[in-house]
Amino acid sequence: MKALFLTEVGKSEVREIEKPSPKAGEVLLEVGMVGFCGGDMNGFKGLFPLQEYPNILGHEVGATVLGYGTDVPGTIQIGDKVTLYPYLACGTCVACRKGRPNACKTNKTMGVRRPGAMTRYICAPWKDLFISKKLNLRELALAEPLTVGFHAVSRGRVTAEDCVAVIGCGIVGLGAVASAVNRNATVIAIDLDDSKLEIARKIGVAHTINPSKVDLHETLQALTNGDGPDVIIEAVGSPMTYRSAVEEVAFLGRVVCIGYAKAAVEFNTSLFVQKEIEILGSRNCVGKVDFPEVISYLEAGKFPVEDVISKVISIDEGPETLKSWSENPQGIIKIMIDFDR
């Protein structure tokens, strides 16, 4: 069967691999849809420090249960439509011991530090599966990137009383937008791409800002009565947006960092003290919390699924798609492989 490998920086190829067989506690899945992650592109460009080469890409999965090994409960049936938790924690590091395996020191994400799901059949522990009776495979493949945004909103302790600004409206940023809107917060979406801001409006944000057209500081001040947002979620990973988050957040505010900065960031650290702000990292998601919440949200039909899917391709088109995406990323939110193409 075919699998899409990231072989080295700037290179990928489709290779033939063996079909796997499920072991005890595992389920055999037929992958129908799998999404490209922004991390896949950073790995392609050599900008993701955790990426290992060569590796099969993919951890945003919509799949069907085909079979299972021993020790799999009867609640999982052949034909079930599922997505999966793609992270593997060690269970012994300080983060795991404190009940937060999403921040495991040696976490192994599918497609990053262990083989991913850009192939027709994979095996996964039954405990990592999340079933939906309502969602199709395309919708299920969107669940994982949305969970990352939902987790960031949880880290920011967002409530209905908060004004929340999300910087960056890629799929993870839109997940944060969706979660904050779902908590009835007043949400401001910030991006340089008007088409992404239009999607944020469909999700239900109160305001949108394109900093290439208006002054970001002045606009945020006007929208927040001079206070600044209570919570700012950084979902880009550039030095400029990291600095903007600290500079624009309100006194006593919270800054939640999702994006991996591509270069060193210099801060005016006096703002940390003067504002008495909290700076919170947000990594991956908490599976048992975030996946059910996202699946319930998607099942309610609140998210504009088709608007965020920029392109659907076959696995054979994967290498050329990665190359063209790296050369022209403008307007791309989510690319998916459909194994039935």
GROMACS .gro file of C-alpha atoms in nm, residues 6 36-51 53 57-60 111-112 171-172 260 262 322 325 334:
model
   31
    6LEU     CA    1   0.873   1.322   0.430
   36PHE     CA    2  -0.200   1.815   0.617
   37CYS     CA    3  -0.095   2.004   0.930
   38GLY     CA    4   0.090   2.335   0.941
   39GLY     CA    5   0.355   2.136   1.126
   40ASP     CA    6   0.392   1.914   0.818
   41MET     CA    7   0.479   2.223   0.616
   42ASN     CA    8   0.723   2.344   0.882
   43GLY     CA    9   0.882   1.998   0.875
   44PHE     CA   10   0.904   2.017   0.496
   45LYS     CA   11   1.076   2.354   0.526
   46GLY     CA   12   1.306   2.241   0.808
   47LEU     CA   13   1.149   2.486   1.054
   48PHE     CA   14   0.999   2.233   1.299
   49PRO     CA   15   1.258   2.126   1.558
   50LEU     CA   16   1.069   1.810   1.657
   51GLN     CA   17   1.034   1.666   1.305
   53TYR     CA   18   1.312   1.215   0.891
   57LEU     CA   19   0.323   1.220   0.755
   58GLY     CA   20  -0.027   1.267   0.893
   59HIS     CA   21  -0.216   1.281   1.220
   60GLU     CA   22  -0.549   1.444   1.130
  111GLY     CA   23   0.390   1.192   1.150
  112VAL     CA   24   0.647   1.381   1.356
  171ILE     CA   25  -0.715   2.597   1.113
  172VAL     CA   26  -0.574   2.599   1.469
  260TYR     CA   27   0.623   2.774   1.739
  262LYS     CA   28   1.052   3.053   1.382
  322LEU     CA   29   0.371   1.998  -0.053
  325TRP     CA   30   0.212   2.483  -0.093
  334LYS     CA   31  -0.655   2.289   0.503
   0.00000   0.00000   0.00000
